[in-house]
XYZ file of N, CA and C in Angstrom:
696
model
N 4.026 14.390 -12.425
C 4.420 12.739 -11.903
C 5.376 12.561 -10.543
N 4.297 12.052 -9.710
C 5.192 11.836 -8.344
C 5.411 10.084 -8.099
N 6.594 10.056 -8.112
C 6.682 8.511 -8.242
C 7.349 8.346 -6.872
N 7.050 6.967 -6.393
C 7.158 6.409 -4.905
C 7.171 5.263 -4.697
N 8.145 4.901 -3.628
C 7.950 3.181 -3.593
C 7.770 2.561 -2.458
N 6.529 1.639 -2.454
C 6.366 1.214 -0.892
C 6.823 -0.505 -1.423
N 8.087 -0.691 0.259
C 8.989 -1.779 0.059
C 8.176 -2.210 1.130
N 8.939 -3.654 1.536
C 8.528 -4.417 2.666
C 9.743 -5.870 2.698
N 10.092 -6.207 3.965
C 11.050 -7.421 4.194
C 10.584 -7.741 4.711
N 11.737 -9.089 4.712
C 11.268 -10.273 6.278
C 12.894 -10.402 6.599
N 12.838 -10.874 7.740
C 14.372 -10.990 8.418
C 14.474 -12.678 8.452
N 15.787 -12.436 9.699
C 15.808 -13.679 10.872
C 15.184 -13.731 11.888
N 14.981 -11.863 12.105
C 14.749 -11.920 13.413
C 14.351 -10.416 13.457
N 13.946 -9.726 14.794
C 14.477 -8.524 14.946
C 15.269 -7.300 15.338
N 16.166 -7.162 15.228
C 17.153 -6.783 14.989
C 18.242 -6.393 14.303
N 18.809 -6.004 13.692
C 20.088 -5.805 13.017
C 21.319 -5.929 13.457
N 21.044 -4.769 14.936
C 22.674 -4.632 15.539
C 22.902 -5.986 16.325
N 21.546 -7.052 16.020
C 22.346 -8.249 17.472
C 22.552 -9.350 16.214
N 22.541 -8.637 14.553
C 23.279 -9.439 13.837
C 22.094 -9.590 12.853
N 20.948 -9.702 13.084
C 19.860 -9.814 12.483
C 19.721 -9.484 10.649
N 19.377 -10.193 9.767
C 19.502 -10.314 8.602
C 18.350 -10.205 7.970
N 18.168 -9.692 6.763
C 17.301 -9.787 5.532
C 17.528 -10.866 4.775
N 15.962 -11.474 4.501
C 16.261 -12.653 3.477
C 14.994 -12.739 2.533
N 14.484 -11.165 2.592
C 13.397 -10.867 1.532
C 13.102 -9.435 1.370
N 13.301 -9.196 0.224
C 13.030 -7.751 -0.256
C 12.244 -7.930 -1.445
N 10.619 -6.441 -1.079
C 9.968 -6.381 -1.897
C 10.042 -4.985 -2.380
N 10.000 -4.287 -3.387
C 9.103 -3.077 -2.915
C 8.358 -3.275 -5.006
N 7.385 -1.698 -4.492
C 6.249 -1.512 -5.520
C 6.573 -0.135 -6.241
N 6.106 0.153 -7.467
C 6.778 1.326 -8.091
C 5.373 2.034 -7.597
N 4.530 2.948 -7.228
C 4.015 4.168 -7.255
C 4.110 5.063 -8.396
N 3.030 5.363 -9.350
C 3.104 6.655 -9.580
C 2.080 7.812 -9.150
N 2.074 8.449 -8.581
C 0.592 9.575 -8.172
C 0.184 8.675 -7.443
N 0.496 7.558 -6.876
C -0.057 6.608 -5.211
C -1.262 5.755 -6.439
N -0.455 5.467 -7.173
C -1.000 4.519 -7.884
C -0.501 3.267 -8.441
N -0.349 2.127 -8.467
C 0.642 1.137 -8.825
C 0.912 1.218 -10.808
N 1.908 0.534 -10.445
C 2.269 0.902 -12.102
C 2.541 -0.517 -12.890
N 2.917 -1.554 -12.117
C 3.077 -3.085 -12.098
C 4.835 -3.401 -12.277
N 5.644 -1.788 -12.004
C 6.769 -2.178 -12.145
C 6.813 -2.261 -10.643
N 7.610 -3.612 -10.189
C 8.083 -4.104 -9.011
C 9.715 -4.567 -9.062
N 10.386 -4.606 -7.548
C 11.619 -5.935 -7.802
C 11.307 -6.682 -6.370
N 11.458 -7.684 -6.125
C 11.736 -8.832 -5.558
C 12.708 -9.914 -5.725
N 13.431 -10.219 -4.633
C 14.598 -11.103 -4.234
C 14.926 -11.753 -2.818
N 14.872 -12.440 -2.978
C 14.956 -13.911 -1.858
C 16.697 -13.891 -2.063
N 17.499 -13.498 -0.305
C 18.380 -12.804 -0.595
C 18.945 -14.238 0.759
N 20.564 -14.618 0.789
C 20.862 -15.792 1.653
C 21.495 -14.875 2.809
N 20.828 -15.139 3.921
C 21.234 -14.165 4.900
C 22.855 -14.383 5.452
N 23.157 -15.253 5.181
C 24.600 -15.801 5.720
C 24.757 -16.201 6.821
N 23.397 -16.766 7.294
C 23.716 -17.368 9.026
C 22.541 -18.027 9.677
N 22.518 -18.119 10.074
C 21.267 -19.440 10.468
C 19.433 -18.676 10.854
N 18.826 -19.333 10.175
C 17.949 -18.223 10.150
C 16.768 -19.355 11.666
N 16.833 -18.600 12.869
C 15.744 -19.182 14.180
C 13.824 -19.537 13.937
N 13.939 -20.383 14.108
C 12.669 -21.282 14.015
C 11.660 -20.610 14.366
N 11.651 -19.706 15.044
C 10.848 -18.067 15.345
C 10.721 -17.607 14.014
N 11.486 -16.931 13.621
C 11.313 -16.488 12.440
C 10.651 -17.338 11.238
N 10.984 -18.378 11.148
C 10.579 -19.475 10.065
C 8.974 -18.944 10.155
N 8.685 -19.725 11.581
C 7.052 -19.542 11.422
C 6.506 -18.150 11.412
N 7.126 -17.330 11.284
C 6.433 -16.141 10.375
C 6.925 -16.267 8.696
N 7.748 -16.035 8.238
C 7.755 -15.844 6.889
C 7.949 -17.356 6.027
N 8.031 -17.689 6.873
C 7.703 -19.713 6.244
C 9.398 -20.190 5.193
N 10.590 -19.277 5.869
C 11.858 -19.806 4.771
C 12.582 -20.312 5.923
N 13.115 -21.215 5.513
C 14.250 -21.891 6.242
C 16.045 -21.536 5.590
N 16.968 -21.909 6.126
C 17.946 -21.141 5.963
C 18.123 -22.418 4.698
N 18.136 -23.558 4.379
C 17.996 -24.615 3.445
C 17.224 -23.947 2.015
N 15.909 -23.386 2.415
C 15.601 -22.192 1.227
C 16.072 -21.378 0.514
N 17.015 -20.974 1.380
C 17.924 -20.044 0.600
C 19.340 -19.778 0.194
N 20.291 -20.834 0.537
C 21.215 -20.876 0.369
C 22.187 -20.736 -1.334
N 20.533 -21.064 -2.370
C 21.735 -20.962 -3.190
C 21.276 -19.220 -3.585
N 20.580 -18.839 -2.901
C 20.289 -17.590 -3.487
C 21.510 -16.192 -3.249
N 21.479 -14.569 -3.971
C 22.455 -14.168 -3.435
C 22.546 -13.857 -2.478
N 23.411 -13.211 -1.816
C 23.843 -12.180 -0.374
C 23.092 -10.829 -0.826
N 23.209 -9.807 0.247
C 22.502 -8.719 -0.293
C 23.596 -7.868 -0.676
N 24.636 -8.072 -0.765
C 25.922 -6.964 -1.040
C 25.783 -7.650 -2.606
N 25.282 -8.961 -3.137
C 24.892 -8.912 -4.766
C 24.198 -8.168 -5.624
N 22.857 -8.014 -4.433
C 22.053 -7.444 -5.273
C 21.463 -5.489 -5.123
N 22.724 -5.040 -4.181
C 22.804 -3.552 -3.489
C 22.315 -2.617 -4.137
N 23.068 -3.213 -5.704
C 22.543 -2.291 -7.055
C 21.702 -2.211 -7.361
N 21.295 -3.490 -7.211
C 20.488 -3.560 -8.534
C 18.852 -2.910 -7.486
N 19.062 -3.153 -6.562
C 17.740 -2.385 -5.101
C 17.741 -1.280 -5.313
N 19.042 -0.360 -5.529
C 19.515 0.785 -4.655
C 19.035 1.693 -6.546
N 18.934 1.451 -7.651
C 18.873 2.182 -8.874
C 17.229 1.913 -9.191
N 16.753 0.537 -9.017
C 15.063 0.795 -8.898
C 14.222 1.343 -7.462
N 15.334 1.708 -6.745
C 14.571 3.001 -5.821
C 15.236 4.327 -6.109
N 16.072 4.778 -6.824
C 16.154 5.706 -7.081
C 16.125 7.206 -5.485
N 15.879 7.797 -6.029
C 16.054 8.729 -4.680
C 14.102 9.343 -4.490
N 13.406 8.168 -4.856
C 12.138 8.556 -4.479
C 12.129 8.330 -2.964
N 10.623 8.584 -2.311
C 10.364 8.378 -1.004
C 9.856 7.330 -0.989
N 10.060 6.732 0.258
C 9.482 5.170 0.807
C 8.781 5.064 1.803
N 7.686 4.207 1.137
C 6.458 4.106 2.158
C 7.008 2.864 2.437
N 6.566 2.109 4.490
C 6.829 1.242 4.790
C 5.653 1.345 5.645
N 4.967 0.073 6.143
C 4.384 -0.405 7.070
C 5.604 -0.312 8.265
N 5.602 0.562 9.675
C 6.423 0.232 10.426
C 7.691 0.454 9.694
N 7.815 1.748 8.912
C 8.948 2.167 8.513
C 10.156 1.676 9.102
N 10.671 2.139 10.537
C 11.769 2.798 10.778
C 12.321 0.990 11.137
N 11.489 -0.354 11.147
C 11.684 -1.204 10.865
C 12.752 -1.573 9.983
N 11.858 -1.409 8.472
C 12.605 -1.550 7.807
C 13.712 -1.135 6.984
N 13.757 0.281 7.148
C 15.260 1.265 7.222
C 15.847 0.992 8.050
N 16.080 0.756 9.110
C 17.072 -0.427 9.741
C 17.233 -1.605 9.444
N 17.150 -1.920 8.962
C 17.595 -3.115 8.420
C 18.077 -3.191 6.942
N 17.020 -2.602 6.227
C 18.126 -2.671 4.763
C 19.729 -1.173 5.277
N 19.145 -0.074 5.781
C 20.558 0.581 6.432
C 21.571 -0.246 6.656
N 21.437 -1.191 7.242
C 22.345 -1.510 8.305
C 23.141 -2.621 7.142
N 22.012 -3.436 6.323
C 22.642 -4.419 5.261
C 23.322 -3.228 3.752
N 23.203 -2.150 3.728
C 23.838 -1.115 2.853
C 25.043 -0.654 3.644
N 25.389 -0.003 4.690
C 26.358 0.215 5.413
C 27.056 -1.254 5.479
N 26.912 -2.461 5.538
C 27.556 -3.333 5.959
C 28.559 -3.761 4.100
N 28.018 -3.236 3.033
C 28.267 -3.506 2.063
C 28.972 -2.375 1.200
N 28.981 -1.339 2.090
C 29.846 0.186 1.898
C 29.227 0.593 0.691
N 27.528 0.363 0.986
C 27.076 1.460 0.165
C 26.181 2.697 0.709
N 25.706 3.538 0.074
C 25.110 5.118 0.982
C 23.360 4.310 1.204
N 24.232 4.569 3.393
C 22.123 4.292 3.558
C 21.258 5.723 2.887
N 19.671 5.050 3.155
C 18.578 5.894 2.960
C 18.976 6.777 4.093
N 18.391 8.083 3.875
C 17.876 8.805 4.808
C 16.176 9.025 5.219
N 16.198 8.396 6.511
C 14.840 8.599 7.341
C 14.105 9.651 6.746
N 14.228 10.791 7.237
C 13.333 11.803 7.331
C 13.676 12.882 6.288
N 14.114 12.575 5.249
C 13.665 13.425 4.437
C 13.070 11.865 2.943
N 12.731 10.548 3.444
C 12.860 9.813 2.493
C 11.471 8.932 3.200
N 11.039 8.992 4.192
C 10.176 7.898 5.120
C 8.600 8.191 5.163
N 7.975 6.963 4.391
C 6.702 7.713 5.013
C 5.868 6.461 5.963
N 5.899 6.705 6.649
C 4.564 5.604 7.801
C 3.604 5.073 7.732
N 3.351 4.160 7.105
C 1.882 3.730 7.092
C 0.813 3.513 8.718
N 1.981 3.079 9.157
C 1.712 2.767 11.118
C 1.023 3.944 11.350
N 1.942 4.998 10.996
C 2.037 6.282 11.375
C 0.320 7.040 11.201
N 0.511 7.060 9.685
C -0.718 7.495 9.116
C -1.893 6.663 9.696
N -2.561 5.643 10.092
C -3.440 5.032 10.702
C -3.664 5.340 11.303
N -2.508 5.517 12.635
C -3.059 6.197 14.372
C -3.312 7.051 14.221
N -3.249 7.943 13.112
C -3.878 9.741 13.339
C -4.912 9.406 12.953
N -5.178 8.778 12.146
C -6.534 8.555 11.076
C -7.369 8.026 12.083
N -7.295 6.933 12.371
C -7.600 5.973 13.555
C -7.494 5.609 14.809
N -7.464 7.027 15.410
C -6.441 7.359 16.803
C -7.321 5.785 17.546
N -6.357 5.127 18.649
C -7.136 4.044 19.181
C -7.272 2.914 18.595
N -7.386 2.729 17.326
C -7.924 1.414 16.956
C -6.440 0.557 16.645
N -6.977 -0.888 16.377
C -5.329 -1.617 15.278
C -4.492 -0.847 13.969
N -3.482 -1.457 14.100
C -3.106 -0.266 12.885
C -1.899 -1.478 12.050
N -2.198 -3.066 12.791
C -1.669 -4.067 11.851
C -2.025 -4.168 10.348
N -1.192 -4.438 10.064
C -1.694 -4.905 8.511
C -2.723 -5.177 8.290
N -3.203 -6.549 8.856
C -4.280 -7.585 8.401
C -5.538 -6.527 9.322
N -5.577 -5.945 10.191
C -6.372 -5.273 10.645
C -6.789 -3.932 9.442
N -5.904 -3.198 9.185
C -6.448 -1.942 8.185
C -6.877 -2.636 6.924
N -6.676 -4.197 6.271
C -7.051 -4.597 5.481
C -8.453 -5.028 5.456
N -8.732 -5.852 6.880
C -9.927 -5.739 6.811
C -10.993 -4.306 7.329
N -10.678 -3.493 7.436
C -11.547 -2.000 7.341
C -11.975 -1.561 6.658
N -10.674 -1.856 5.322
C -11.029 -1.366 4.015
C -11.450 -2.315 3.092
N -12.205 -3.957 3.600
C -12.589 -4.872 3.297
C -11.470 -5.214 1.840
N -10.227 -5.191 2.255
C -9.115 -5.747 1.424
C -8.841 -7.093 1.546
N -9.164 -7.964 0.541
C -9.071 -9.848 0.507
C -7.498 -9.982 1.371
N -7.653 -11.037 2.162
C -6.628 -11.584 3.024
C -6.350 -13.056 2.589
N -7.411 -13.543 1.702
C -7.249 -14.473 1.269
C -5.621 -15.154 1.079
N -5.047 -14.807 0.990
C -4.031 -15.553 -0.034
C -2.672 -15.347 1.589
N -3.069 -14.475 1.827
C -2.243 -13.963 2.882
C -1.965 -15.178 4.362
N -1.222 -15.931 3.938
C -0.731 -17.213 4.889
C 0.222 -16.386 6.187
N 1.196 -17.276 5.886
C 2.682 -16.795 5.828
C 3.077 -15.022 5.610
N 4.006 -14.518 6.353
C 4.278 -13.179 5.702
C 4.970 -13.171 4.470
N 4.670 -12.865 3.794
C 5.519 -12.287 2.088
C 5.640 -11.235 1.655
N 6.980 -10.921 1.424
C 7.125 -9.504 1.228
C 6.465 -8.830 -0.297
N 6.043 -9.788 -1.282
C 5.864 -8.620 -1.852
C 4.427 -8.896 -2.469
N 3.398 -9.923 -1.452
C 2.603 -9.889 -1.396
C 1.769 -8.886 -0.515
N 2.814 -8.550 0.364
C 1.928 -7.526 1.923
C 2.654 -5.862 0.990
N 3.837 -6.200 0.023
C 3.663 -4.822 -0.362
C 1.919 -4.392 -1.021
N 1.605 -5.498 -1.865
C 0.103 -5.628 -2.610
C -0.726 -5.360 -1.770
N -0.841 -6.075 -0.901
C -2.157 -5.381 0.153
C -1.489 -4.008 0.502
N -0.181 -3.570 1.246
C -0.710 -2.312 2.107
C 0.050 -1.251 0.631
N -0.119 -1.486 -0.231
C -0.620 -0.640 -1.693
C -1.590 -0.530 -1.835
N -2.845 -1.218 -1.785
C -4.433 -0.600 -1.428
C -4.559 -0.767 -0.123
N -4.449 -0.126 0.953
C -4.305 0.013 1.883
C -3.839 1.693 2.359
N -3.021 1.533 1.491
C -1.881 3.052 1.348
C -3.046 4.166 0.219
N -3.662 3.158 -1.067
C -4.466 4.177 -1.191
C -5.731 5.020 -0.175
N -6.544 4.006 0.494
C -7.258 4.494 1.503
C -6.592 5.464 2.563
N -5.673 5.298 3.012
C -5.564 6.065 4.366
C -5.581 7.318 3.853
N -5.011 7.397 2.505
C -4.581 9.115 1.709
C -6.084 9.664 1.316
N -6.883 9.030 1.165
C -8.869 9.255 0.904
C -9.305 8.460 -0.184
N -8.641 7.013 -0.497
C -9.387 6.239 -1.387
C -9.145 6.326 -3.195
N -10.131 5.753 -3.675
C -9.230 5.698 -4.739
C -9.991 6.676 -5.898
N -10.488 7.921 -5.614
C -10.973 9.003 -6.042
C -10.220 9.616 -6.047
N -8.680 9.234 -5.302
C -7.925 10.504 -5.387
C -7.396 10.246 -6.844
N -7.156 9.518 -7.618
C -6.796 9.623 -9.056
C -7.654 10.280 -9.644
N -8.676 10.554 -9.921
C -9.832 10.939 -10.730
C -9.446 12.512 -10.770
N -8.539 12.983 -10.012
C -8.197 14.114 -10.140
C -9.180 15.390 -10.689
N -9.200 16.723 -11.224
C -9.676 17.380 -10.949
C -9.829 18.418 -12.161
N -9.298 17.769 -13.867
C -9.180 18.181 -14.498
C -9.024 16.866 -15.370
N -8.904 17.095 -17.175
C -9.120 16.207 -17.930
C -9.611 15.550 -18.238
N -9.424 13.864 -18.983
C -10.412 12.977 -19.207
C -11.142 12.383 -17.561
N -11.006 12.388 -17.002
C -11.935 11.352 -15.473
C -12.610 12.283 -15.318
N -13.216 14.363 -15.720
C -13.588 14.648 -15.084
C -15.034 14.985 -16.114
N -14.048 15.693 -17.295
C -14.762 16.752 -18.475
C -14.587 16.066 -19.557
N -14.320 14.036 -19.683
C -14.566 13.860 -20.998
C -15.631 13.322 -20.911
N -16.821 12.709 -21.496
C -17.589 12.081 -21.856
C -18.057 10.846 -23.028
N -18.593 10.019 -22.875
C -18.383 8.976 -23.556
C -17.732 7.661 -23.570
N -17.707 6.893 -24.328
C -16.833 5.478 -24.282
C -15.038 6.358 -23.573
N -14.793 7.402 -24.182
C -13.378 7.793 -23.989
C -13.079 7.668 -22.226
N -14.283 8.820 -22.015
C -14.252 9.059 -20.719
C -14.027 7.646 -19.942
N -15.302 7.075 -20.340
C -15.246 5.749 -19.396
C -14.241 5.270 -19.536
N -13.414 4.646 -20.374
C -11.611 4.315 -20.063
C -11.164 4.517 -19.410
N -10.528 6.087 -19.765
C -10.152 7.028 -18.681
C -9.686 5.945 -17.084
N -11.957 6.326 -16.700
C -12.105 6.269 -15.460
C -12.198 4.535 -15.417
N -11.982 3.988 -16.072
C -11.464 3.034 -15.665
C -10.088 2.434 -15.724
N -9.324 3.042 -16.547
C -7.678 2.672 -16.114
C -7.178 3.581 -14.941
N -8.165 4.622 -14.378
C -7.542 5.531 -13.151
C -8.103 4.470 -12.092
N -9.323 3.987 -11.971
C -9.955 3.493 -10.672
C -9.753 2.044 -10.532
N -9.733 1.264 -11.692
C -9.859 0.371 -11.750
C -11.569 -0.774 -11.553
N -12.457 0.322 -11.672
C -13.459 0.411 -11.948
C -14.508 0.560 -13.150
N -15.548 0.058 -12.985
C -16.530 1.001 -14.220
C -17.502 1.450 -13.769
N -17.796 2.638 -14.477
C -18.852 3.822 -13.798
C -20.168 3.007 -13.695
N -20.992 3.378 -12.665
C -21.816 2.504 -12.511
C -23.363 3.382 -13.156
N -23.596 3.108 -14.275
C -24.737 4.204 -15.182
C -25.654 4.905 -14.167
N -26.022 5.697 -14.055
C -26.894 6.735 -13.412
C -28.362 7.053 -13.863
N -29.578 6.025 -13.445
C -31.217 5.587 -14.398
C -32.049 7.084 -14.297
N -32.654 7.545 -14.753
C -33.433 8.903 -14.670
C -34.721 8.122 -13.746
N -35.394 9.166 -12.743
C -35.957 8.196 -11.852
C -37.268 7.930 -13.060
N -38.689 6.863 -12.850
C -40.136 7.141 -13.946
C -40.786 8.143 -13.654
N -41.719 8.612 -14.114
C -43.028 9.450 -13.963
C -43.476 8.796 -12.633
N -43.629 7.325 -12.006
C -44.687 6.890 -10.954
C -43.372 6.896 -9.904
N -42.739 7.046 -9.804
C -41.347 7.123 -8.994
C -41.462 8.599 -8.489
N -41.738 9.513 -9.714
C -41.620 11.269 -9.426
C -42.832 11.233 -8.851
N -44.335 10.773 -9.075
C -45.650 10.937 -8.494
C -45.108 10.569 -7.506
N -44.568 9.126 -6.605
C -44.804 8.774 -5.331
C -43.969 9.417 -4.544
N -43.079 10.640 -4.546
C -42.032 11.582 -4.235
C -43.530 12.750 -3.911
N -43.667 13.192 -5.505
C -44.528 14.428 -5.013
C -45.325 14.450 -3.945
N -45.949 13.105 -4.030
C -47.298 12.794 -2.713
C -46.298 12.955 -1.080
N -45.030 11.830 -1.502
C -44.567 12.240 0.353
C -44.400 13.357 0.012
N -44.009 14.513 -0.619
C -43.302 15.529 0.092
C -44.897 16.351 -0.180
N -45.726 16.357 -0.694
C -47.093 17.135 0.165
C -47.634 16.428 1.351
N -47.117 15.537 1.704
C -47.224 15.194 3.235
C -47.462 15.521 4.594
N -45.618 16.386 4.175
C -44.739 16.831 5.525
C -45.467 18.484 5.794
N -45.648 17.890 6.996
C -46.307 19.143 7.493
C -45.792 20.508 7.592
N -45.653 22.037 7.249
C -44.910 22.786 7.503
C -42.828 22.282 7.028
N -43.040 22.057 5.794
C -41.848 21.858 4.978
C -40.564 22.874 5.359
N -39.256 22.548 5.460
C -38.621 23.863 5.664
C -38.585 24.644 4.615
N -38.049 24.040 3.116
C -37.721 24.711 2.007
C -39.380 25.460 1.768
N -40.939 25.308 1.972
C -41.718 26.242 2.115
C -41.950 27.695 2.854
N -40.826 27.618 4.323
C -41.291 28.622 5.148
C -40.522 30.060 4.139
N -40.710 30.907 4.492
C -40.353 32.505 4.590
C -39.221 32.378 4.847
N -38.101 33.026 4.150
C -36.698 33.767 4.332
C -36.886 34.093 5.814
């Protein structure tokens, strides 16, 4: 079993070195690259003003967050949730820099980027060179519903990114594996397992009727010098 954490932050600005702070953090647990339903989500009082241009991105004002905990109050809960799992984020350097700045500020150990970070922006650019790699663009590419996305929201963005991530690593068929009930077990038990892993009901495959087979034979008979009848 491989556990990883997909996470996202919203902030007061673009650079913690200039005093910007986290105002929202969300994280989803993935096991074998699929969501388990376990998540962490908290709004945070940034202990400073929120510029209007930042509010236009995520929709939060300081009045919305005055009664929320400061980062130091939630740091231990966050660290407990993520454990030592690898950390997946869209534009991971941005989120890691902010989280580490907050952890350092409250005297907690920082996250090691080199050993833990997985950046879905880099993954997307490798898979689709020259194409847009924003979260919105990737959702549109993979047909992922964006109707709930207005202003940025860390928890919703995590859920969207988890669907994008699955597509970037090869699609939902990855979860089927090469053994066990998803491949070898038939009947309703196998169907239940496939629905659990993929979230989709397998489509039944009907055998062609005799009329369809006859039309196919007639079509093949009409092909001049077909490849499959040539001598090797």
